[in-house]
Short mmCIF file of C-alpha atoms and ligand atoms in Angstrom, two decimals:
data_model
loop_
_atom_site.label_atom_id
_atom_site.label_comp_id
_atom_site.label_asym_id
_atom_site.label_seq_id
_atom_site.Cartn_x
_atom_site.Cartn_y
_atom_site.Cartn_z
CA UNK E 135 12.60 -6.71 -14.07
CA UNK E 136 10.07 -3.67 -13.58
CA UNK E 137 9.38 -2.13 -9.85
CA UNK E 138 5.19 -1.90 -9.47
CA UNK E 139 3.45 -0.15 -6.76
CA UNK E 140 0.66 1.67 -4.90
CA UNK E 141 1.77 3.73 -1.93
CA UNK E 142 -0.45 6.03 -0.53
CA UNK E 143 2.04 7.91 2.21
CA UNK E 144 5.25 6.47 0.90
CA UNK E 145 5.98 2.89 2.60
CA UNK E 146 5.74 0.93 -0.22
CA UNK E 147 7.48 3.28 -2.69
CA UNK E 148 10.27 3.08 -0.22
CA UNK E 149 10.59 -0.74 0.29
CA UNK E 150 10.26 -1.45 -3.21
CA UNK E 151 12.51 0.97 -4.56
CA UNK E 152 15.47 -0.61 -1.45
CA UNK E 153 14.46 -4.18 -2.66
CA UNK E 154 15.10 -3.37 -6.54
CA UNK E 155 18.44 -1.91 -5.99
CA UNK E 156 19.54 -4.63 -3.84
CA UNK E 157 18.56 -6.80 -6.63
CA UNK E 158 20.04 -5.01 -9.67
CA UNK E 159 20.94 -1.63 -10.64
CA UNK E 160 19.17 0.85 -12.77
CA UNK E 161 15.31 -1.50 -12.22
CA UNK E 162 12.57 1.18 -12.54
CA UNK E 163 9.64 1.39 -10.14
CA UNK E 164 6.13 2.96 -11.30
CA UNK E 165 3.15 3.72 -9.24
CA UNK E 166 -0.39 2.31 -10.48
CA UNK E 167 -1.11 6.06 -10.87
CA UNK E 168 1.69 6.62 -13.84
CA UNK E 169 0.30 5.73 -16.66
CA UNK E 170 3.84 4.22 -18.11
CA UNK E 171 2.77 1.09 -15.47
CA UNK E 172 1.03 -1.00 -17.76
CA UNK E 173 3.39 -0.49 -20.71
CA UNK E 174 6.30 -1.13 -18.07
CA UNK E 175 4.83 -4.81 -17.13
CA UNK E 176 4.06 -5.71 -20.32
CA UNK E 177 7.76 -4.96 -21.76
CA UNK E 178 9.14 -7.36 -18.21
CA UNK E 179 8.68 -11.01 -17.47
CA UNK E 180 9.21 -10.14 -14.05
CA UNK E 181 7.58 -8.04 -11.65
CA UNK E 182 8.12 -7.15 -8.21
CA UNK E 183 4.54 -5.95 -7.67
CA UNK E 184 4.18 -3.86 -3.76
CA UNK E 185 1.33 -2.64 -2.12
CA UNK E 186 -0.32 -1.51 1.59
CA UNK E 187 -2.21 -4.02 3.46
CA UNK E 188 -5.90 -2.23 4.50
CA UNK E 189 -7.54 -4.47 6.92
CA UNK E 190 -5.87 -7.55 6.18
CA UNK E 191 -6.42 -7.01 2.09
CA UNK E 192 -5.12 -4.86 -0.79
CA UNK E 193 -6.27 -1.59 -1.29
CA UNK E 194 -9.37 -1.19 -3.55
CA UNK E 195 -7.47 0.80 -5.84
CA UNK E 196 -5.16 -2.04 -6.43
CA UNK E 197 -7.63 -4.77 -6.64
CA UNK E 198 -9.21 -2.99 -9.67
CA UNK E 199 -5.87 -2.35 -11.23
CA UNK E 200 -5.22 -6.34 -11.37
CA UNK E 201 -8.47 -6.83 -12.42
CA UNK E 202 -8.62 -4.22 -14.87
CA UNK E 203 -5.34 -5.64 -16.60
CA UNK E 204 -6.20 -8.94 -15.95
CA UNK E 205 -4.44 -9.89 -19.71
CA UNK E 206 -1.26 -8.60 -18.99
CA UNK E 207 -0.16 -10.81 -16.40
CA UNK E 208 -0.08 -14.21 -18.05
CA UNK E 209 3.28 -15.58 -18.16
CA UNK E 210 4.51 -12.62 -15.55
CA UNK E 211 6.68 -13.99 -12.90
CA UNK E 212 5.91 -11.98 -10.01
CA UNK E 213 7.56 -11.29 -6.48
CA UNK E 214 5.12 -9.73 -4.07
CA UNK E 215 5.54 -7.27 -1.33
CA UNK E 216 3.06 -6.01 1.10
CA UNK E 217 3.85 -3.56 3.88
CA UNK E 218 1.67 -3.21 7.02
CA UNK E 219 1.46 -1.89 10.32
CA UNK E 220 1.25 -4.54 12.74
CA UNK E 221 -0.54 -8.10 10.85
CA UNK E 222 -1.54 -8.81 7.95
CA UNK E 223 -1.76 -12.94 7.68
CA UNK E 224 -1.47 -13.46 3.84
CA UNK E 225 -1.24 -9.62 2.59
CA UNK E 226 0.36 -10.42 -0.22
CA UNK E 227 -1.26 -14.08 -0.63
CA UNK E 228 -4.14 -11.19 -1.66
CA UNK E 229 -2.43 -10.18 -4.72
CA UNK E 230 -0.48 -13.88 -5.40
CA UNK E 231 -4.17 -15.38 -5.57
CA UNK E 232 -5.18 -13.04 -8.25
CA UNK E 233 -2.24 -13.34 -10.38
CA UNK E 234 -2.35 -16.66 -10.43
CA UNK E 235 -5.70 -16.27 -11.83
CA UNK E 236 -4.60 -14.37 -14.37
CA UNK E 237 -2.08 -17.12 -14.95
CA UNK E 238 1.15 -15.50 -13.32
CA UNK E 239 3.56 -17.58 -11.97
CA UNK E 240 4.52 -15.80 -7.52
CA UNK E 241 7.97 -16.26 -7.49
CA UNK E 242 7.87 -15.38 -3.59
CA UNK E 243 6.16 -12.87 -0.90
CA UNK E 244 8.23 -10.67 1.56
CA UNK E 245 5.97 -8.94 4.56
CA UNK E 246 7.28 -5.98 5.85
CA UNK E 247 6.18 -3.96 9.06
CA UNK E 248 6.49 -0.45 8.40
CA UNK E 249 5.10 2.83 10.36
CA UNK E 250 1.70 2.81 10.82
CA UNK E 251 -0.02 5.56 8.34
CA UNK E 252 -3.03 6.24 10.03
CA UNK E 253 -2.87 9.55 11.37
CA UNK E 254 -6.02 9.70 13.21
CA UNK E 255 -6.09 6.70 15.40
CA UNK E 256 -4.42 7.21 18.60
CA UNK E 257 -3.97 4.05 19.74
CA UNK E 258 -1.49 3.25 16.65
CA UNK E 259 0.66 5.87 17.49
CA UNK E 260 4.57 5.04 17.99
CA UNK E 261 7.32 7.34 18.97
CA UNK E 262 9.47 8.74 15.65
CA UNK E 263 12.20 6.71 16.84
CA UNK E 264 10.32 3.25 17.29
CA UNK E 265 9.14 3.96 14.09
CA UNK E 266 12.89 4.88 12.43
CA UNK E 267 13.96 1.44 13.84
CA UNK E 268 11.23 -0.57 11.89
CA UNK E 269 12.20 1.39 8.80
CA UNK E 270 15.83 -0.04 9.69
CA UNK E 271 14.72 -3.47 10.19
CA UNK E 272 12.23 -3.92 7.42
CA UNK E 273 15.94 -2.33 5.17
CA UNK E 274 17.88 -4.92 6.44
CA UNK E 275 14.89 -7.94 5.87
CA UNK E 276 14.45 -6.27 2.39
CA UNK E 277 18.09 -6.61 1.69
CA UNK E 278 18.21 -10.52 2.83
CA UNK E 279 15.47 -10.77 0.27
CA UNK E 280 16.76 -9.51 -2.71
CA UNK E 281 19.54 -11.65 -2.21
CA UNK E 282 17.98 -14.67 -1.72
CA UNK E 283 15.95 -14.35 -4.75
CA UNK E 284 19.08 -13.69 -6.17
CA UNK E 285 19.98 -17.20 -4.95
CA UNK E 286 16.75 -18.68 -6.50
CA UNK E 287 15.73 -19.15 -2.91
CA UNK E 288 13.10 -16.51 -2.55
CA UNK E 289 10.73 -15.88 1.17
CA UNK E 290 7.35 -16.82 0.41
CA UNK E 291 5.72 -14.80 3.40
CA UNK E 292 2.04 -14.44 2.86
CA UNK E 293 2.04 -17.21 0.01
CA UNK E 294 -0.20 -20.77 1.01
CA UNK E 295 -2.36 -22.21 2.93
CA UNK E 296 -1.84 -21.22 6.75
CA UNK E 297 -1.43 -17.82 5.80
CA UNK E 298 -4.56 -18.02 4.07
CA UNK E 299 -6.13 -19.08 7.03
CA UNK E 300 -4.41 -16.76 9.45
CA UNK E 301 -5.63 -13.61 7.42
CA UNK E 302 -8.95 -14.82 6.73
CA UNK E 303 -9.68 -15.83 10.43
CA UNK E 304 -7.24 -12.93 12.30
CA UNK E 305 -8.96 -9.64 10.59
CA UNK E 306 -10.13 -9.88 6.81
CA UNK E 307 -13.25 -11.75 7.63
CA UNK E 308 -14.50 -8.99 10.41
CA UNK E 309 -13.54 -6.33 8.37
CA UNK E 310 -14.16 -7.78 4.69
CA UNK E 311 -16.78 -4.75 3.87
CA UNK E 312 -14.54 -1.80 4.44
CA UNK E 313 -12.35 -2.90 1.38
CA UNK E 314 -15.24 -4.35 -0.90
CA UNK E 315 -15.84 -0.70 -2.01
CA UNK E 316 -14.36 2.71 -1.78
CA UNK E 317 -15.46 4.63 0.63
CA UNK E 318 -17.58 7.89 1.58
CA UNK E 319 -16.62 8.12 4.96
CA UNK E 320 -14.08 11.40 4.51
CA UNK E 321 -14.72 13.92 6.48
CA UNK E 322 -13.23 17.48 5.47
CA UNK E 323 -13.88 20.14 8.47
CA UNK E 324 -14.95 22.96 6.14
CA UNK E 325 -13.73 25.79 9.01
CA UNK E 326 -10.32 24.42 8.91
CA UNK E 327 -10.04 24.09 5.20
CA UNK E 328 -7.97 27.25 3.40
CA UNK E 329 -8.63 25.82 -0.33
CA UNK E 330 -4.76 25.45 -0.73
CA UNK E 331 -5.80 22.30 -3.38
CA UNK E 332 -2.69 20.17 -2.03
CA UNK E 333 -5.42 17.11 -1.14
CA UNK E 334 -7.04 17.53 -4.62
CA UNK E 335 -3.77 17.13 -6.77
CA UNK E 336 -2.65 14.56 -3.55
CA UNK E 337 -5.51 12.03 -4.23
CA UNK E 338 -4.91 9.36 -6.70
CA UNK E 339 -8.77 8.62 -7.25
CA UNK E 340 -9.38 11.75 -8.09
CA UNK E 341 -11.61 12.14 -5.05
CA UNK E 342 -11.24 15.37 -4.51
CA UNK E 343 -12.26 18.84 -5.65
CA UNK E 344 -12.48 22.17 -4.24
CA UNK E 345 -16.03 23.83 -4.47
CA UNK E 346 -16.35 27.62 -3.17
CA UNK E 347 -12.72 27.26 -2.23
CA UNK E 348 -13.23 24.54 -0.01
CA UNK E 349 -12.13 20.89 -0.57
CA UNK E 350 -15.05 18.43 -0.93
CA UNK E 351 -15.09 14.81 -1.17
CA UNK E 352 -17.10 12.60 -4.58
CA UNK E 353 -17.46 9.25 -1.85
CA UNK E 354 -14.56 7.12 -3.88
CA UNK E 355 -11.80 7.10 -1.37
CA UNK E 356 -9.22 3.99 -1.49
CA UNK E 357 -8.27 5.46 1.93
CA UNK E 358 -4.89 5.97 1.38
CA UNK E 359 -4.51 8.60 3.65
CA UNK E 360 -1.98 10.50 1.75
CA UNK E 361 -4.77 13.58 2.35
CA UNK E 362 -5.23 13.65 5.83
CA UNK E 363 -1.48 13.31 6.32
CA UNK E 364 -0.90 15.89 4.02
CA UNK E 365 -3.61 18.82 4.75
CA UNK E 366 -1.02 21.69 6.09
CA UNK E 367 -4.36 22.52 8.19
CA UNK E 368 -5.10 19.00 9.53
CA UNK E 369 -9.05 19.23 8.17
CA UNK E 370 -9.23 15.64 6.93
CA UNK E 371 -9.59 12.76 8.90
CA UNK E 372 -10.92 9.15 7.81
CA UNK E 373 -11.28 6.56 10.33
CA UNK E 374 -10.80 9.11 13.78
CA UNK E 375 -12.58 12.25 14.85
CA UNK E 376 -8.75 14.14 14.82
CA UNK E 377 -4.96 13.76 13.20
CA UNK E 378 -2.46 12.94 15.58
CA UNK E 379 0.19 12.64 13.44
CA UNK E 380 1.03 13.15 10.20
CA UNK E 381 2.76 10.33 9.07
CA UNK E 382 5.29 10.28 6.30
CA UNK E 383 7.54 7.68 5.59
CA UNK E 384 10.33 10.96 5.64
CA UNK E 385 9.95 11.79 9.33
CA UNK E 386 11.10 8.26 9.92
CA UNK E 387 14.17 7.72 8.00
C1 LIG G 37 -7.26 1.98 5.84
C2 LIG G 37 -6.03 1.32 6.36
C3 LIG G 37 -6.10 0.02 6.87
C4 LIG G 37 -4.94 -0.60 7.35
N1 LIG G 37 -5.04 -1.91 7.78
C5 LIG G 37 -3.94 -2.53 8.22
C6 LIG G 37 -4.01 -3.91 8.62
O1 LIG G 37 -5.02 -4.57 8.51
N2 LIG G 37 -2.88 -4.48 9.13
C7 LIG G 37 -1.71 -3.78 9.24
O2 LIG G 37 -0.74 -4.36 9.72
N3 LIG G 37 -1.60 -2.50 8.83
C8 LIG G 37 -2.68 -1.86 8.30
N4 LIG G 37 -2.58 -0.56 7.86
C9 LIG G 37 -1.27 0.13 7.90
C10 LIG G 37 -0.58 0.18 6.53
O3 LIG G 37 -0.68 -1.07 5.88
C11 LIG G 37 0.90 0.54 6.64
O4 LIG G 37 1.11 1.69 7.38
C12 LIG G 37 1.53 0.66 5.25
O5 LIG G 37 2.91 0.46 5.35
C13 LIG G 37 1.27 2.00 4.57
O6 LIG G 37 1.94 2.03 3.35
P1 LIG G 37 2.07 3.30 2.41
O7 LIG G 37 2.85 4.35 3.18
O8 LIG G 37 2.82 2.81 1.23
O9 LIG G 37 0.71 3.77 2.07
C14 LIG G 37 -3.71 0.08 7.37
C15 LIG G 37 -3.64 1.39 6.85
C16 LIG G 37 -4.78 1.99 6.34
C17 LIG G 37 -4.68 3.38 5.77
S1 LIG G 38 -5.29 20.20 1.89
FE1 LIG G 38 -6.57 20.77 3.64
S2 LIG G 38 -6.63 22.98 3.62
FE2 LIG G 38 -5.88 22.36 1.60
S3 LIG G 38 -7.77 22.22 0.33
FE3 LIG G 38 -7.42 20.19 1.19
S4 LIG G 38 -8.66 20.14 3.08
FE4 LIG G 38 -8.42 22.29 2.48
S1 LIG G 39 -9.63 11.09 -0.47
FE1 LIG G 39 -7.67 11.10 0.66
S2 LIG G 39 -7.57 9.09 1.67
FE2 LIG G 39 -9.15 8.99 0.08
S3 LIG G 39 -8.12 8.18 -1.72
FE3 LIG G 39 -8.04 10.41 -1.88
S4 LIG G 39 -6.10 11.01 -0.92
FE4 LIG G 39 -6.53 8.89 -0.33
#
């Protein structure tokens, strides 16, 4: 078994890497960045594959992985885990439809609410604490998981038809656009911006570069957010007008 993930502030990383040592001992987990990845799911049959949800879908980035390396999956059996903030319907029904595709057999789908990483919307905002409770629960759910696949009696959260319908209908259908393509809606405040390069080396689209030592943006963003919760001068915001909160999956352990 091989450990495959995107995280973009470190939710998924962490729930993936819980749910592989519950399972076994001494599983590996790459990001989609590393470029070991592909060689890692080729040498497995099975795959515990993780990702965000973005508005009720995967990321972009990780849509063009799968589709990119479409002929590597055939014959994969694959356990899927999304993480979210609040709903996702069928977040990782996203991934299990593509797979099977690709003729993968989904061995099961485990949902997991995790901190909201949004750092410039407001009205997602919880308290550290609230937050370092859902990182408990989700442990404890991840736990349960592993050990039921264990069992051979896997969750399937996310996976059929009612899911389908309830992420389709709940969000993914008024928001389809915003994860069709990446996106040029970064905004860097170049007064803020000290040219310190941590977004540049941060961004795993290579979005970023700095131009007369300031950070500018090339319009591919998979809006991760790992910049704007990163930026030691808070310059970078994506969806709001200002950060709130810089939101790493460490200030809620
Ligand atoms: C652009 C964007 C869109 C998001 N959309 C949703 C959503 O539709 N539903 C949800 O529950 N959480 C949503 N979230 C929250 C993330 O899925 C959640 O915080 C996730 O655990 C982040 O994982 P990471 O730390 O591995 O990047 C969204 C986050 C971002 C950045
Ligand atoms: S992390 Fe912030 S301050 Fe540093 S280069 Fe990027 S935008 Fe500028
Ligand atoms: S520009 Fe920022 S939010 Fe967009 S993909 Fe790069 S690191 Fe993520």
């Amino acid at each position: 078994m091989v450990g495959i993930y995107f995280s973009g502030t470190g939710n998924t990383k962490f729930c993936v890497e819980k749910f592989l040592t519950f399972y076994e001992n001494n599983v590996k987990a790459f990001s989609i960045e590393d470029r070991q990845a592909v060689e890692a799911i080729k040498r497995n049959v099975e795959v515990v594959f993780a990702y965000p949800v973005y508005f009720s879908n995967m990321p972009k980035i990780v849509c063009d992985f799968i589709n990119r390396n479409r002929s590597i999956f055939s014959g994969k059996k694959i356990f899927v885990i999304a993480t979210m903030g609040l709903f996702s319907g069928d977040g990782a029904g996203c991934a299990a439809r593509l797979f099977i595709k690709y003729g993968a057999e989904v061995i099961g789908g485990l949902h997991l609410k995790m901190p909201d990483c949004i750092g410039d919307e407001k009205a997602l905002k919880k308290t550290k604490e609230q937050n370092h409770l859902l990182v408990i629960k989700s442990q404890d759910r991840i736990k349960k998981a592993a050990e039921n696949l264990k069992l051979g009696k896997p969750p399937r959260q996310g996976l059929g038809f009612w899911y389908h319908m309830a992420g389709l209908f709940g969000q993914r259908l008024w928001f389809y656009r915003k994860t069709m393509n990446y996106s040029d809606k970064l905004h860097i405040e170049k007064d803020k911006c000290i040219g310190c390069g941590i977004c540049v080396s941060a961004c795993p689209m290579d979005n970023l570069a700095l131009q007369s030592g300031k950070a500018q943006q090339k319009g591919r963003c998979t809006m991760c957010y790992r910049c704007v919760n990163h930026c030691p001068k808070q310059a970078i915001t994506l969806l709001g007008k200002k950060v709130y909160e810089q939101c790493t999956i460490e200030k809620y352990l």
